[in-house]
Short mmCIF file of C-alpha atoms in Angstrom, two decimals:
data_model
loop_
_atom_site.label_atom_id
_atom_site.label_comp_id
_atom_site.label_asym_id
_atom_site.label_seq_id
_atom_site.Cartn_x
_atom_site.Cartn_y
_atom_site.Cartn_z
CA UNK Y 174 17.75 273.38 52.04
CA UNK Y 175 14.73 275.27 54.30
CA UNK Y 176 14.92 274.90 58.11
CA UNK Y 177 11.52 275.48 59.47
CA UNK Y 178 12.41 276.69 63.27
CA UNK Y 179 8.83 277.09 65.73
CA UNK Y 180 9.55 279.63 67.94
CA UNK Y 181 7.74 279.29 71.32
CA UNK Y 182 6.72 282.24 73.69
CA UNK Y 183 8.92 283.24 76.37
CA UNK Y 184 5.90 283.97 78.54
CA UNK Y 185 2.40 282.95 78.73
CA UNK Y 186 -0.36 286.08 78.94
CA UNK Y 187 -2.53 285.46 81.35
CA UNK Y 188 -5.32 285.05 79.25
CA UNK Y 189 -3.47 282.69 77.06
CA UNK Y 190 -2.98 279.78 79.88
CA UNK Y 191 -6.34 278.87 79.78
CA UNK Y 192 -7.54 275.75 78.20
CA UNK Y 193 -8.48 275.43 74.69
CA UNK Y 194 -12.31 275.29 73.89
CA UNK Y 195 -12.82 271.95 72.56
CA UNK Y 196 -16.01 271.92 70.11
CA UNK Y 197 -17.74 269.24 68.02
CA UNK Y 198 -16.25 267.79 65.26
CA UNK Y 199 -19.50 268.83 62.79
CA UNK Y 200 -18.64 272.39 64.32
CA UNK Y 201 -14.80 272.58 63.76
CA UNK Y 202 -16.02 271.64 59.97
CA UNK Y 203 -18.20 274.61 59.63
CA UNK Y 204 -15.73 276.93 61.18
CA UNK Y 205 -13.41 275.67 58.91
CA UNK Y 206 -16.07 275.81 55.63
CA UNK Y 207 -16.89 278.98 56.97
CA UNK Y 208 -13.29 280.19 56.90
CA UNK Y 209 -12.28 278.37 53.17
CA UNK Y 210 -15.24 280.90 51.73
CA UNK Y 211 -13.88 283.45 53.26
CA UNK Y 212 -10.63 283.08 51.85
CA UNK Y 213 -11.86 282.32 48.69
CA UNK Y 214 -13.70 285.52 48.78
CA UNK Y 215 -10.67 287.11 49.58
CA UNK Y 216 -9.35 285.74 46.38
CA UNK Y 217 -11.77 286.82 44.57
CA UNK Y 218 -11.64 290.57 45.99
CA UNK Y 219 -8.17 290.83 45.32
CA UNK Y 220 -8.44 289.34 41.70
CA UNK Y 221 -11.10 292.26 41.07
CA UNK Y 222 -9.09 295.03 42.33
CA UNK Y 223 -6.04 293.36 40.17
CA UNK Y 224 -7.59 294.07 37.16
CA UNK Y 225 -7.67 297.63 37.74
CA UNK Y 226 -3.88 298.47 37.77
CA UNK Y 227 -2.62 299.80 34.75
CA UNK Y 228 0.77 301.00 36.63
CA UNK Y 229 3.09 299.74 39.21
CA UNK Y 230 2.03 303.17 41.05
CA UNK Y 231 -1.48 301.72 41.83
CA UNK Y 232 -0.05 299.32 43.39
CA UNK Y 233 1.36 301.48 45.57
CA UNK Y 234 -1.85 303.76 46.21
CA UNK Y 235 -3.52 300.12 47.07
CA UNK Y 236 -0.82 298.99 49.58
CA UNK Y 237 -1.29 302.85 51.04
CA UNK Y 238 -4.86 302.28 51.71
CA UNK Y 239 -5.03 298.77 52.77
CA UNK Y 240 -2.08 300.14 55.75
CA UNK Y 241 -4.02 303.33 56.33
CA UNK Y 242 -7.67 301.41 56.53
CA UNK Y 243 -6.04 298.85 59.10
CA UNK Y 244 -4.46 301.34 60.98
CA UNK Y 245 -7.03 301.62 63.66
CA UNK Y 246 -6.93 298.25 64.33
CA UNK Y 247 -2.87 298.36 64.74
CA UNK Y 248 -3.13 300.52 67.65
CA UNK Y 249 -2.47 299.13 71.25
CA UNK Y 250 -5.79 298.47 72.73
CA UNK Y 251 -8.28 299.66 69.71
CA UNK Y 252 -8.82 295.67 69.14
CA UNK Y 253 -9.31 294.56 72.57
CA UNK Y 254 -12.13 297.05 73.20
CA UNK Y 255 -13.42 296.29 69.41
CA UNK Y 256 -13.74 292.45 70.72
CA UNK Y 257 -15.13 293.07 74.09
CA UNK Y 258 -17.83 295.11 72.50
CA UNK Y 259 -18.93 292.93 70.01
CA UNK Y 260 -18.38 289.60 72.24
CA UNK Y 261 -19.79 290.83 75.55
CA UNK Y 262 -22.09 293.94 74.09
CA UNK Y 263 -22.54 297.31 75.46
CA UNK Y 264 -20.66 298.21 77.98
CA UNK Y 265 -20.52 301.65 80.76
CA UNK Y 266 -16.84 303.06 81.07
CA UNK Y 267 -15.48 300.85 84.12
CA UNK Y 268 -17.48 297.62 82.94
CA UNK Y 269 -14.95 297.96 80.13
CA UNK Y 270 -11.99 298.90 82.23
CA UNK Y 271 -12.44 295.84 84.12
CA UNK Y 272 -13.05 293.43 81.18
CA UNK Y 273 -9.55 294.50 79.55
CA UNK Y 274 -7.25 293.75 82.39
CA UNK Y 275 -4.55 296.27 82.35
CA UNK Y 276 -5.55 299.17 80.71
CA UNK Y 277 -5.68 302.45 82.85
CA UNK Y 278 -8.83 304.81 82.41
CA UNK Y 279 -6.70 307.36 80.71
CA UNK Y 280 -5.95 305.31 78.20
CA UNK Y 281 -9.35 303.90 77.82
CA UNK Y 282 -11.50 307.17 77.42
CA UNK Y 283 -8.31 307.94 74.71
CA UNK Y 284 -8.60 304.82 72.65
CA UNK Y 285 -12.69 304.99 72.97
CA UNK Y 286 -12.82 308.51 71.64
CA UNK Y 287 -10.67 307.86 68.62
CA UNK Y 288 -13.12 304.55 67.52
CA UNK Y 289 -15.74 307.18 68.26
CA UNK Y 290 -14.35 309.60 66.33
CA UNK Y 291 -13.60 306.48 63.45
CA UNK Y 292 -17.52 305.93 63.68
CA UNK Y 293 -16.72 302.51 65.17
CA UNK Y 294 -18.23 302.56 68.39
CA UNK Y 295 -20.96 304.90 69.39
CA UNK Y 296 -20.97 307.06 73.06
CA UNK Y 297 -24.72 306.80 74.58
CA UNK Y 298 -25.62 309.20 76.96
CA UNK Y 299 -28.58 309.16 79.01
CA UNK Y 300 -29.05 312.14 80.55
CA UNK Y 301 -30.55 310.13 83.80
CA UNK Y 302 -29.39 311.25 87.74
CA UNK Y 303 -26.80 310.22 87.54
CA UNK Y 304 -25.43 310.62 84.04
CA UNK Y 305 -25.09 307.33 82.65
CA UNK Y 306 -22.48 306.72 79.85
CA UNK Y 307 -22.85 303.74 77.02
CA UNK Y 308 -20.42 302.55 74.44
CA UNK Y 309 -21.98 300.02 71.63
CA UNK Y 310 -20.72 298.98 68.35
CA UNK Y 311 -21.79 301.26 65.64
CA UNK Y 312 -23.65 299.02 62.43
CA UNK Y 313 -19.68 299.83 61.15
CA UNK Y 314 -18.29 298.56 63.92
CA UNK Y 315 -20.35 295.54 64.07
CA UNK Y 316 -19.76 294.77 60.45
CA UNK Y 317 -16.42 295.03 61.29
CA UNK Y 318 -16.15 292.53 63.86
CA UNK Y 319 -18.18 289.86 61.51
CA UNK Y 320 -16.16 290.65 58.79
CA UNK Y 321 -12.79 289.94 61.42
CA UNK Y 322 -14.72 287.06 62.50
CA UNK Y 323 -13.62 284.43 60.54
CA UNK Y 324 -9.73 285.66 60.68
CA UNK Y 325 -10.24 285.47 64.49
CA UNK Y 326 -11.40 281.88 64.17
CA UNK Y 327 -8.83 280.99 62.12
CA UNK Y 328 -6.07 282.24 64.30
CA UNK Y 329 -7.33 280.50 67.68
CA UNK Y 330 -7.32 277.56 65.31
CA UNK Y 331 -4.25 278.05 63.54
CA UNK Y 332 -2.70 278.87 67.85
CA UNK Y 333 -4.72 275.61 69.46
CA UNK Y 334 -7.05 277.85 71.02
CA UNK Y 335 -10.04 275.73 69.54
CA UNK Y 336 -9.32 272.04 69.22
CA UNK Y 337 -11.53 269.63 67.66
CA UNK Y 338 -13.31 267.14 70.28
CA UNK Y 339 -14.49 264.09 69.43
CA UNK Y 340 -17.46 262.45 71.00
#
């Protein structure tokens, strides 16, 4: 016999207390069309690079990479800024600090070199009086964040961040 046990949060974030966006009913179906083809691509993908292995080692080497490609997005703080640049644009240095509550400078100018240095985000500088400092999605970074797109959307669905409303 399978117990299913829900596990609630001890603690609310801050930014999770908020209401859920309610949207249209003909909207919640195209976010959720939108989100089958995904997953149906992602079938498809997977069925493709399937047919490849000839060894159980391949399998391996494909785990590997799938870890190591998704290993910039595992690190503390590398997502939020990824989201707040490609929801809210470009952004100077302490625009961004203040957007991602919590995060001290040092640890912003880290995590913004290293998707710099991934070619995620690119540094602007115009060399204006004063200096003045940009950070915008690379055309990588931006495919990125459509391609996480529909996972996002699924999650805030899947947590009752977007509820369907009914007029």
């Amino acid at each position: 016999m399978v117990h299913f046990i829900h596990l609630m949060p001890l603690c609310i974030p801050d930014n999770m207390s908020r209401q859920p966006m309610a949207i249209s009913d003909e909207d919640y179906k195209k976010v959720n069309e939108a989100i089958t083809a995904v997953k149906d691509d992602g079938k498809e993908i997977r069925s493709v690079f399937e047919s490849y292995y000839e060894e159980e080692i391949e399998i391996d080497w494909e785990v590997d990479a799938a870890v190591d490609a998704l290993s910039i997005f595992s690190s503390r703080w590398t997502v939020e800024i990824l989201a707040t640049l490609y929801i809210a644009g470009d952004r100077r240095f302490n625009e961004l600090r203040k957007l991602l509550r919590g995060i001290s400078s040092r640890t912003l100018s880290d995590k913004l070199t290293k998707c710099v240095e991934t070619g995620l985000v690119d540094r602007v500088v115009e060399t204006t009086s004063p200096v003045k400092v940009t950070y915008q999605l690379t055309e990588h970074g931006r495919d990125a964040g459509r391609l996480l797109g529909p996972l996002v959307a699924y999650m805030k669905i899947h947590q009752g961040r977007v509820t369907r409303h009914s007029l």
